[in-house]
Amino acid sequence: AALPLLWLAYSGEPSDSGAIHSDVKQRWRNGDADAVQGMSAIASVAAKAREAIRLGDASECRRLMAENFRLRRKLFGDAVLGATNLKLISIAEQNGAVAKFPGSGGAVVGTCDVDRLASVRRAYEREGFVFVELEPHFSDDGEGVLAARVGEVALDV
């Protein structure tokens, strides 16, 4: 398994994930066709991403990260995602990178070619966001990422 170069950019003002998820969760529970189809499509992208990671296909990982964001944007809408979250994505796109939300908002995980990393970092930091490179570590059996290292801090995932 191999991942492309990964980084995390985040705001000091976290989002309220309950507010972001509440409507979609209820719509899904009610059988709303758009919500059910949207969540199914996101799950499909996740399965494809797992395979791309297993194969070490960085190009496909990038494509699927962009697709994940497109699907989430369609499902939740810009008003729910909010200006800060959309700006986090926009900065990546404007600098030749791709990013997606690792959770409900306030942060993006992204990737870019190594030669773009410094300019992507500068673009986020210029806008007041925190930017860190990630070092994923795989389990010995290759079944998944056990932890990611951010500087000197190890995060269990």
PDB file of C-alpha atoms in Angstrom:
ATOM      1  CA  ALA A   1       0.000   0.000   0.000  1.00  0.00           C
ATOM      2  CA  ALA A   2       1.191   3.481  -0.766  1.00  0.00           C
ATOM      3  CA  LEU A   3      -0.310   6.909  -0.370  1.00  0.00           C
ATOM      4  CA  PRO A   4       0.539  10.078  -2.229  1.00  0.00           C
ATOM      5  CA  LEU A   5       2.130  12.944  -0.321  1.00  0.00           C
ATOM      6  CA  LEU A   6      -0.490  14.066   2.216  1.00  0.00           C
ATOM      7  CA  TRP A   7      -0.950  17.235   4.231  1.00  0.00           C
ATOM      8  CA  LEU A   8      -3.512  18.739   6.552  1.00  0.00           C
ATOM      9  CA  ALA A   9      -4.649  22.361   6.613  1.00  0.00           C
ATOM     10  CA  TYR A  10      -7.024  23.595   9.259  1.00  0.00           C
ATOM     11  CA  SER A  11      -8.695  26.595  10.798  1.00  0.00           C
ATOM     12  CA  GLY A  12      -8.465  27.593  14.427  1.00  0.00           C
ATOM     13  CA  GLU A  13     -12.264  27.857  14.376  1.00  0.00           C
ATOM     14  CA  PRO A  14     -13.684  24.318  14.263  1.00  0.00           C
ATOM     15  CA  SER A  15     -17.088  23.577  12.760  1.00  0.00           C
ATOM     16  CA  ASP A  16     -20.071  22.118  14.576  1.00  0.00           C
ATOM     17  CA  SER A  17     -20.297  18.643  13.038  1.00  0.00           C
ATOM     18  CA  GLY A  18     -23.730  18.044  14.556  1.00  0.00           C
ATOM     19  CA  ALA A  19     -25.145  21.017  12.692  1.00  0.00           C
ATOM     20  CA  ILE A  20     -23.507  19.893   9.469  1.00  0.00           C
ATOM     21  CA  HIS A  21     -24.698  16.284   9.680  1.00  0.00           C
ATOM     22  CA  SER A  22     -28.115  16.699  11.258  1.00  0.00           C
ATOM     23  CA  ASP A  23     -30.177  17.422   8.128  1.00  0.00           C
ATOM     24  CA  VAL A  24     -28.518  14.838   5.894  1.00  0.00           C
ATOM     25  CA  LYS A  25     -28.727  12.153   8.565  1.00  0.00           C
ATOM     26  CA  GLN A  26     -32.439  12.763   9.001  1.00  0.00           C
ATOM     27  CA  ARG A  27     -33.008  12.875   5.252  1.00  0.00           C
ATOM     28  CA  TRP A  28     -31.191   9.538   4.915  1.00  0.00           C
ATOM     29  CA  ARG A  29     -33.272   8.020   7.728  1.00  0.00           C
ATOM     30  CA  ASN A  30     -36.421   9.230   5.966  1.00  0.00           C
ATOM     31  CA  GLY A  31     -35.323   7.525   2.750  1.00  0.00           C
ATOM     32  CA  ASP A  32     -34.771  10.764   0.819  1.00  0.00           C
ATOM     33  CA  ALA A  33     -33.517   9.579  -2.571  1.00  0.00           C
ATOM     34  CA  ASP A  34     -30.861  12.308  -2.919  1.00  0.00           C
ATOM     35  CA  ALA A  35     -29.452  11.624   0.563  1.00  0.00           C
ATOM     36  CA  VAL A  36     -29.446   7.836   0.112  1.00  0.00           C
ATOM     37  CA  GLN A  37     -27.863   8.080  -3.348  1.00  0.00           C
ATOM     38  CA  GLY A  38     -25.335  10.671  -2.164  1.00  0.00           C
ATOM     39  CA  MET A  39     -24.181   8.598   0.788  1.00  0.00           C
ATOM     40  CA  SER A  40     -24.007   5.504  -1.406  1.00  0.00           C
ATOM     41  CA  ALA A  41     -21.848   7.373  -3.923  1.00  0.00           C
ATOM     42  CA  ILE A  42     -19.513   8.578  -1.148  1.00  0.00           C
ATOM     43  CA  ALA A  43     -19.180   4.991   0.125  1.00  0.00           C
ATOM     44  CA  SER A  44     -18.351   3.832  -3.400  1.00  0.00           C
ATOM     45  CA  VAL A  45     -15.642   6.491  -3.705  1.00  0.00           C
ATOM     46  CA  ALA A  46     -14.179   5.338  -0.369  1.00  0.00           C
ATOM     47  CA  ALA A  47     -14.005   1.725  -1.576  1.00  0.00           C
ATOM     48  CA  LYS A  48     -12.331   2.804  -4.813  1.00  0.00           C
ATOM     49  CA  ALA A  49      -9.880   4.966  -2.851  1.00  0.00           C
ATOM     50  CA  ARG A  50      -8.927   2.011  -0.660  1.00  0.00           C
ATOM     51  CA  GLU A  51      -8.105   0.018  -3.801  1.00  0.00           C
ATOM     52  CA  ALA A  52      -6.148   2.922  -5.312  1.00  0.00           C
ATOM     53  CA  ILE A  53      -4.110   3.159  -2.107  1.00  0.00           C
ATOM     54  CA  ARG A  54      -3.494  -0.589  -2.133  1.00  0.00           C
ATOM     55  CA  LEU A  55      -2.236  -0.303  -5.722  1.00  0.00           C
ATOM     56  CA  GLY A  56      -0.168   2.824  -5.011  1.00  0.00           C
ATOM     57  CA  ASP A  57      -2.091   4.801  -7.653  1.00  0.00           C
ATOM     58  CA  ALA A  58      -1.539   8.417  -6.567  1.00  0.00           C
ATOM     59  CA  SER A  59      -3.299   9.824  -9.630  1.00  0.00           C
ATOM     60  CA  GLU A  60      -6.466   7.858  -8.863  1.00  0.00           C
ATOM     61  CA  CYS A  61      -6.257   8.885  -5.195  1.00  0.00           C
ATOM     62  CA  ARG A  62      -6.220  12.532  -6.265  1.00  0.00           C
ATOM     63  CA  ARG A  63      -9.161  12.046  -8.618  1.00  0.00           C
ATOM     64  CA  LEU A  64     -11.183  10.306  -5.919  1.00  0.00           C
ATOM     65  CA  MET A  65     -10.401  12.992  -3.325  1.00  0.00           C
ATOM     66  CA  ALA A  66     -11.781  15.601  -5.720  1.00  0.00           C
ATOM     67  CA  GLU A  67     -14.821  13.416  -6.398  1.00  0.00           C
ATOM     68  CA  ASN A  68     -15.452  13.013  -2.659  1.00  0.00           C
ATOM     69  CA  PHE A  69     -15.571  16.787  -2.242  1.00  0.00           C
ATOM     70  CA  ARG A  70     -17.858  17.203  -5.282  1.00  0.00           C
ATOM     71  CA  LEU A  71     -20.295  14.653  -3.850  1.00  0.00           C
ATOM     72  CA  ARG A  72     -20.248  16.189  -0.364  1.00  0.00           C
ATOM     73  CA  ARG A  73     -20.807  19.653  -1.791  1.00  0.00           C
ATOM     74  CA  LYS A  74     -23.804  18.415  -3.776  1.00  0.00           C
ATOM     75  CA  LEU A  75     -25.226  16.564  -0.756  1.00  0.00           C
ATOM     76  CA  PHE A  76     -24.736  19.256   1.898  1.00  0.00           C
ATOM     77  CA  GLY A  77     -24.758  22.491  -0.144  1.00  0.00           C
ATOM     78  CA  ASP A  78     -22.521  25.539   0.145  1.00  0.00           C
ATOM     79  CA  ALA A  79     -24.545  27.202   2.895  1.00  0.00           C
ATOM     80  CA  VAL A  80     -24.046  24.211   5.208  1.00  0.00           C
ATOM     81  CA  LEU A  81     -20.389  23.726   4.292  1.00  0.00           C
ATOM     82  CA  GLY A  82     -19.669  27.366   5.022  1.00  0.00           C
ATOM     83  CA  ALA A  83     -17.266  29.938   3.656  1.00  0.00           C
ATOM     84  CA  THR A  84     -14.211  28.797   5.641  1.00  0.00           C
ATOM     85  CA  ASN A  85     -14.508  25.188   4.506  1.00  0.00           C
ATOM     86  CA  LEU A  86     -15.025  26.227   0.890  1.00  0.00           C
ATOM     87  CA  LYS A  87     -11.995  28.508   1.142  1.00  0.00           C
ATOM     88  CA  LEU A  88      -9.867  25.599   2.389  1.00  0.00           C
ATOM     89  CA  ILE A  89     -10.812  23.643  -0.751  1.00  0.00           C
ATOM     90  CA  SER A  90     -10.419  26.648  -3.042  1.00  0.00           C
ATOM     91  CA  ILE A  91      -6.873  27.357  -1.863  1.00  0.00           C
ATOM     92  CA  ALA A  92      -5.879  23.812  -2.779  1.00  0.00           C
ATOM     93  CA  GLU A  93      -7.492  24.029  -6.207  1.00  0.00           C
ATOM     94  CA  GLN A  94      -5.934  27.424  -6.970  1.00  0.00           C
ATOM     95  CA  ASN A  95      -2.486  26.024  -6.194  1.00  0.00           C
ATOM     96  CA  GLY A  96      -2.597  22.814  -8.223  1.00  0.00           C
ATOM     97  CA  ALA A  97      -3.531  20.590  -5.292  1.00  0.00           C
ATOM     98  CA  VAL A  98      -6.604  18.569  -4.378  1.00  0.00           C
ATOM     99  CA  ALA A  99      -8.244  18.403  -0.958  1.00  0.00           C
ATOM    100  CA  LYS A 100     -11.233  16.905   0.829  1.00  0.00           C
ATOM    101  CA  PHE A 101     -12.736  17.142   4.285  1.00  0.00           C
ATOM    102  CA  PRO A 102     -11.403  14.483   6.676  1.00  0.00           C
ATOM    103  CA  GLY A 103     -14.432  15.084   8.888  1.00  0.00           C
ATOM    104  CA  SER A 104     -17.185  17.626   9.156  1.00  0.00           C
ATOM    105  CA  GLY A 105     -15.247  20.776   8.504  1.00  0.00           C
ATOM    106  CA  GLY A 106     -12.635  23.172   9.698  1.00  0.00           C
ATOM    107  CA  ALA A 107      -9.900  21.094   8.068  1.00  0.00           C
ATOM    108  CA  VAL A 108      -8.904  19.518   4.781  1.00  0.00           C
ATOM    109  CA  VAL A 109      -6.567  16.679   3.966  1.00  0.00           C
ATOM    110  CA  GLY A 110      -4.891  17.148   0.643  1.00  0.00           C
ATOM    111  CA  THR A 111      -2.245  16.058  -1.761  1.00  0.00           C
ATOM    112  CA  CYS A 112      -0.108  17.636  -4.425  1.00  0.00           C
ATOM    113  CA  ASP A 113       3.068  17.007  -6.329  1.00  0.00           C
ATOM    114  CA  VAL A 114       6.188  17.498  -4.217  1.00  0.00           C
ATOM    115  CA  ASP A 115       7.261  20.482  -6.339  1.00  0.00           C
ATOM    116  CA  ARG A 116       4.038  22.333  -5.388  1.00  0.00           C
ATOM    117  CA  LEU A 117       4.181  21.614  -1.656  1.00  0.00           C
ATOM    118  CA  ALA A 118       5.994  24.821  -0.624  1.00  0.00           C
ATOM    119  CA  SER A 119       3.641  27.074  -2.595  1.00  0.00           C
ATOM    120  CA  VAL A 120       0.569  25.250  -1.263  1.00  0.00           C
ATOM    121  CA  ARG A 121       1.884  25.646   2.296  1.00  0.00           C
ATOM    122  CA  ARG A 122       2.523  29.373   1.758  1.00  0.00           C
ATOM    123  CA  ALA A 123      -0.973  29.892   0.318  1.00  0.00           C
ATOM    124  CA  TYR A 124      -2.647  28.360   3.383  1.00  0.00           C
ATOM    125  CA  GLU A 125      -0.411  30.099   5.887  1.00  0.00           C
ATOM    126  CA  ARG A 126      -0.898  33.451   4.117  1.00  0.00           C
ATOM    127  CA  GLU A 127      -4.649  33.061   4.782  1.00  0.00           C
ATOM    128  CA  GLY A 128      -4.082  32.240   8.470  1.00  0.00           C
ATOM    129  CA  PHE A 129      -4.549  28.467   8.288  1.00  0.00           C
ATOM    130  CA  VAL A 130      -2.285  25.913   9.947  1.00  0.00           C
ATOM    131  CA  PHE A 131      -0.509  23.560   7.516  1.00  0.00           C
ATOM    132  CA  VAL A 132       1.233  20.305   8.417  1.00  0.00           C
ATOM    133  CA  GLU A 133       2.652  17.436   6.387  1.00  0.00           C
ATOM    134  CA  LEU A 134       1.377  13.982   7.328  1.00  0.00           C
ATOM    135  CA  GLU A 135       3.340  10.747   7.563  1.00  0.00           C
ATOM    136  CA  PRO A 136       0.900   7.815   7.379  1.00  0.00           C
ATOM    137  CA  HIS A 137       2.044   4.503   8.832  1.00  0.00           C
ATOM    138  CA  PHE A 138       0.500   1.227   7.677  1.00  0.00           C
ATOM    139  CA  SER A 139      -0.172  -1.846   9.743  1.00  0.00           C
ATOM    140  CA  ASP A 140       2.170  -4.784   9.215  1.00  0.00           C
ATOM    141  CA  ASP A 141      -0.547  -6.716   7.383  1.00  0.00           C
ATOM    142  CA  GLY A 142      -1.082  -3.838   4.933  1.00  0.00           C
ATOM    143  CA  GLU A 143      -4.801  -3.706   5.717  1.00  0.00           C
ATOM    144  CA  GLY A 144      -4.948  -0.068   6.704  1.00  0.00           C
ATOM    145  CA  VAL A 145      -3.392   3.017   8.184  1.00  0.00           C
ATOM    146  CA  LEU A 146      -2.807   2.642  11.914  1.00  0.00           C
ATOM    147  CA  ALA A 147      -1.461   6.076  12.666  1.00  0.00           C
ATOM    148  CA  ALA A 148      -0.365   9.320  11.116  1.00  0.00           C
ATOM    149  CA  ARG A 149       2.497  11.392  12.413  1.00  0.00           C
ATOM    150  CA  VAL A 150       2.123  15.157  12.517  1.00  0.00           C
ATOM    151  CA  GLY A 151       5.480  16.598  13.461  1.00  0.00           C
ATOM    152  CA  GLU A 152       6.318  14.912  16.754  1.00  0.00           C
ATOM    153  CA  VAL A 153       2.734  13.883  17.542  1.00  0.00           C
ATOM    154  CA  ALA A 154       1.430  10.434  16.592  1.00  0.00           C
ATOM    155  CA  LEU A 155      -2.316  10.245  15.938  1.00  0.00           C
ATOM    156  CA  ASP A 156      -4.231   6.981  16.087  1.00  0.00           C
ATOM    157  CA  VAL A 157      -6.664   6.603  13.219  1.00  0.00           C
TER     158      VAL A 157
END
